[in-house]
Amino acid sequence: MTMIDLGLIVPRGLILPENVLYSSWFSVLASFVAINTLIYLVLGVMKIIPVIRLSAGRGRERRSETRNIDPDASV
């Protein structure tokens, strides 16, 4: 069942008049909001996915000298 089948017709200018909705400044504003939403979506997805490390093979052995209190300890 669609909206027309139920007899409910929602006018386009329900909140704002139609001349505002079809004006050029409103389309620029709507485009800005759409681009801003996409940017925040990408940033949010980037925070969710794990970090990809390219040099993950070395692990803890990436230091060339020890940071231990004992200077004669192994690296």
Coordinates of N, CA, C and O in Angstrom, one line a residue:
M1 N 0.8 -1.2 0.0 CA 0.0 0.0 0.0 C 0.9 1.2 0.0 O 1.8 1.4 0.8
T2 N 0.6 2.1 -0.9 CA 1.4 3.3 -0.9 C 0.6 4.5 -0.3 O -0.6 4.3 0.2
M3 N 1.2 5.6 -0.2 CA 0.6 6.7 0.5 C -0.6 7.2 -0.3 O -1.6 7.6 0.3
I4 N -0.6 7.1 -1.6 CA -1.7 7.5 -2.4 C -2.9 6.6 -2.3 O -4.0 7.0 -2.3
D5 N -2.6 5.3 -2.1 CA -3.7 4.3 -1.9 C -4.5 4.6 -0.6 O -5.7 4.4 -0.5
L6 N -3.8 5.1 0.4 CA -4.4 5.4 1.7 C -5.2 6.7 1.7 O -5.9 7.0 2.6
G7 N -5.0 7.5 0.7 CA -5.6 8.8 0.6 C -4.9 9.9 1.3 O -5.4 11.0 1.5
L8 N -3.7 9.6 1.7 CA -2.9 10.6 2.4 C -1.9 11.3 1.4 O -1.0 10.7 0.9
I9 N -2.1 12.6 1.2 CA -1.3 13.3 0.3 C -0.6 14.4 1.1 O -1.2 15.2 1.7
V10 N 0.7 14.3 1.2 CA 1.5 15.2 2.0 C 2.0 16.3 1.0 O 2.7 16.0 0.0
P11 N 1.7 17.5 1.2 CA 2.2 18.6 0.4 C 3.7 18.8 0.5 O 4.3 18.5 1.5
R12 N 4.3 19.2 -0.6 CA 5.8 19.4 -0.6 C 6.2 20.5 0.4 O 7.3 20.3 1.0
G13 N 5.5 21.5 0.5 CA 5.9 22.6 1.3 C 5.3 22.5 2.7 O 4.7 23.5 3.1
L14 N 5.4 21.4 3.3 CA 4.8 21.3 4.6 C 5.4 22.2 5.7 O 4.7 22.8 6.4
I15 N 6.7 22.3 5.8 CA 7.4 23.1 6.7 C 7.8 24.4 6.1 O 7.6 25.5 6.7
L16 N 8.4 24.4 4.9 CA 8.8 25.6 4.2 C 8.0 25.7 2.9 O 7.6 24.7 2.4
P17 N 7.8 26.9 2.4 CA 7.1 27.0 1.2 C 7.9 26.4 0.0 O 9.1 26.3 0.1
E18 N 7.2 26.1 -1.1 CA 7.8 25.4 -2.2 C 8.9 26.3 -2.9 O 9.9 25.8 -3.4
N19 N 8.7 27.6 -2.9 CA 9.6 28.5 -3.5 C 11.0 28.5 -2.8 O 12.0 28.7 -3.4
V20 N 10.9 28.3 -1.5 CA 12.2 28.2 -0.7 C 12.9 26.8 -1.0 O 14.1 26.8 -1.2
L21 N 12.1 25.8 -1.1 CA 12.7 24.4 -1.4 C 13.3 24.4 -2.7 O 14.3 23.6 -2.9
Y22 N 12.9 25.1 -3.7 CA 13.4 25.1 -5.1 C 14.4 26.2 -5.3 O 14.8 26.4 -6.5
S23 N 14.7 27.0 -4.3 CA 15.7 28.1 -4.6 C 17.1 27.6 -4.6 O 17.4 26.5 -4.2
S24 N 18.0 28.4 -5.2 CA 19.4 28.0 -5.4 C 20.1 27.9 -4.1 O 21.0 27.0 -3.9
W25 N 19.9 28.8 -3.1 CA 20.6 28.8 -1.9 C 20.2 27.6 -1.0 O 21.1 27.1 -0.3
F26 N 19.0 27.2 -1.1 CA 18.6 26.0 -0.4 C 19.3 24.7 -1.0 O 19.6 23.8 -0.2
S27 N 19.4 24.6 -2.3 CA 20.1 23.5 -2.9 C 21.6 23.5 -2.5 O 22.2 22.4 -2.3
V28 N 22.2 24.7 -2.4 CA 23.6 24.7 -2.0 C 23.7 24.3 -0.5 O 24.6 23.5 -0.1
L29 N 22.8 24.7 0.3 CA 22.8 24.3 1.7 C 22.6 22.8 1.9 O 23.2 22.1 2.6
A30 N 21.7 22.3 1.1 CA 21.4 20.8 1.1 C 22.6 20.0 0.6 O 22.9 19.0 1.2
S31 N 23.3 20.5 -0.4 CA 24.5 19.9 -0.9 C 25.6 19.9 0.2 O 26.3 18.9 0.4
F32 N 25.8 21.0 0.9 CA 26.8 21.1 2.0 C 26.4 20.1 3.1 O 27.3 19.5 3.6
V33 N 25.2 20.0 3.5 CA 24.8 19.1 4.5 C 25.1 17.6 4.1 O 25.5 16.8 4.9
A34 N 24.8 17.3 2.8 CA 25.0 16.0 2.3 C 26.5 15.6 2.3 O 26.9 14.5 2.8
I35 N 27.4 16.5 1.9 CA 28.8 16.3 1.9 C 29.3 16.2 3.3 O 30.2 15.3 3.6
N36 N 28.9 17.0 4.2 CA 29.3 17.0 5.6 C 28.9 15.7 6.2 O 29.6 15.1 7.0
T37 N 27.7 15.2 5.9 CA 27.2 13.9 6.4 C 28.1 12.8 5.9 O 28.5 11.9 6.7
L38 N 28.5 12.8 4.7 CA 29.4 11.7 4.1 C 30.7 11.8 4.8 O 31.3 10.7 5.0
I39 N 31.3 12.9 5.0 CA 32.6 13.1 5.6 C 32.5 12.5 7.0 O 33.4 11.7 7.4
Y40 N 31.5 12.8 7.8 CA 31.4 12.3 9.2 C 31.1 10.8 9.2 O 31.6 10.1 10.1
L41 N 30.5 10.3 8.2 CA 30.2 8.8 8.0 C 31.6 8.1 7.8 O 31.9 7.1 8.4
V42 N 32.4 8.7 6.9 CA 33.7 8.1 6.6 C 34.6 8.1 7.8 O 35.3 7.1 8.2
L43 N 34.6 9.2 8.5 CA 35.4 9.4 9.8 C 34.9 8.4 10.8 O 35.8 7.8 11.6
G44 N 33.7 8.2 11.0 CA 33.1 7.2 11.9 C 33.5 5.8 11.6 O 33.9 5.0 12.5
V45 N 33.4 5.4 10.3 CA 33.8 4.1 9.9 C 35.3 3.9 10.1 O 35.7 2.8 10.5
M46 N 36.1 4.9 9.8 CA 37.5 4.8 10.0 C 37.9 4.5 11.5 O 38.9 3.9 11.8
K47 N 37.1 5.1 12.4 CA 37.4 4.9 13.8 C 37.0 3.5 14.3 O 37.5 2.9 15.2
I48 N 36.0 2.9 13.6 CA 35.5 1.5 13.9 C 36.5 0.4 13.5 O 36.8 -0.5 14.2
I49 N 37.0 0.5 12.2 CA 37.8 -0.5 11.7 C 39.2 -0.5 12.4 O 39.7 0.5 12.8
P50 N 39.9 -1.7 12.5 CA 41.2 -1.7 13.2 C 42.3 -1.1 12.3 O 42.1 -1.0 11.1
V51 N 43.3 -0.7 13.0 CA 44.4 0.0 12.3 C 45.2 -1.1 11.5 O 45.6 -2.2 12.1
I52 N 45.6 -0.8 10.3 CA 46.4 -1.7 9.5 C 47.9 -1.3 9.6 O 48.2 -0.2 9.2
R53 N 48.7 -2.2 10.2 CA 50.1 -1.8 10.3 C 50.9 -2.6 9.3 O 50.8 -3.8 9.2
L54 N 51.7 -1.9 8.5 CA 52.4 -2.5 7.4 C 53.7 -3.2 7.9 O 54.0 -4.2 7.4
S55 N 54.3 -2.8 9.0 CA 55.5 -3.5 9.5 C 55.2 -4.2 10.8 O 55.8 -4.1 11.8
A56 N 54.2 -5.1 10.7 CA 53.7 -5.9 11.9 C 54.6 -7.1 12.2 O 54.4 -7.8 13.2
G57 N 55.5 -7.4 11.3 CA 56.3 -8.6 11.4 C 57.3 -8.6 12.5 O 57.7 -9.6 13.1
R58 N 57.8 -7.4 12.9 CA 58.9 -7.3 13.9 C 58.4 -7.3 15.3 O 59.0 -7.8 16.2
G59 N 57.2 -6.7 15.6 CA 56.7 -6.8 16.9 C 57.5 -6.0 17.9 O 57.8 -4.9 17.8
R60 N 57.8 -6.7 19.0 CA 58.6 -6.1 20.1 C 60.0 -5.9 19.8 O 60.7 -5.2 20.6
E61 N 60.6 -6.5 18.8 CA 62.0 -6.4 18.5 C 62.3 -5.2 17.6 O 63.3 -5.2 16.9
R62 N 61.6 -4.1 17.7 CA 61.9 -3.0 16.9 C 62.9 -2.0 17.5 O 63.3 -1.1 16.8
R63 N 63.3 -2.2 18.7 CA 64.3 -1.3 19.3 C 65.7 -1.9 19.1 O 65.9 -3.1 19.2
S64 N 66.6 -1.0 18.8 CA 68.0 -1.5 18.6 C 68.8 -1.6 19.9 O 69.8 -2.2 19.9
E65 N 68.3 -0.9 20.9 CA 69.1 -0.9 22.2 C 68.0 -1.1 23.3 O 66.9 -0.8 23.2
T66 N 68.5 -1.6 24.4 CA 67.7 -1.9 25.5 C 67.2 -0.7 26.3 O 68.0 0.3 26.3
R67 N 66.1 -0.7 26.9 CA 65.6 0.4 27.7 C 65.5 -0.1 29.2 O 64.9 0.5 30.0
N68 N 66.2 -1.1 29.5 CA 66.2 -1.7 30.8 C 67.2 -1.0 31.7 O 68.1 -0.3 31.2
I69 N 67.0 -1.1 33.0 CA 67.8 -0.4 34.0 C 69.2 -1.0 33.9 O 70.2 -0.3 34.0
D70 N 69.3 -2.3 33.7 CA 70.6 -3.0 33.6 C 71.1 -2.9 32.2 O 70.5 -3.4 31.2
P71 N 72.2 -2.1 32.0 CA 72.7 -1.9 30.6 C 73.2 -3.1 29.9 O 73.4 -3.2 28.7
D72 N 73.5 -4.2 30.7 CA 74.1 -5.4 30.1 C 73.0 -6.4 29.8 O 73.3 -7.5 29.3
A73 N 71.7 -6.1 29.9 CA 70.6 -7.0 29.6 C 70.5 -7.1 28.1 O 70.9 -6.3 27.3
S74 N 70.0 -8.3 27.7 CA 69.8 -8.5 26.3 C 68.8 -7.6 25.7 O 67.8 -7.2 26.4
V75 N 68.9 -7.4 24.4 CA 68.0 -6.5 23.7 C 66.6 -7.1 23.5 O 66.2 -8.1 23.3

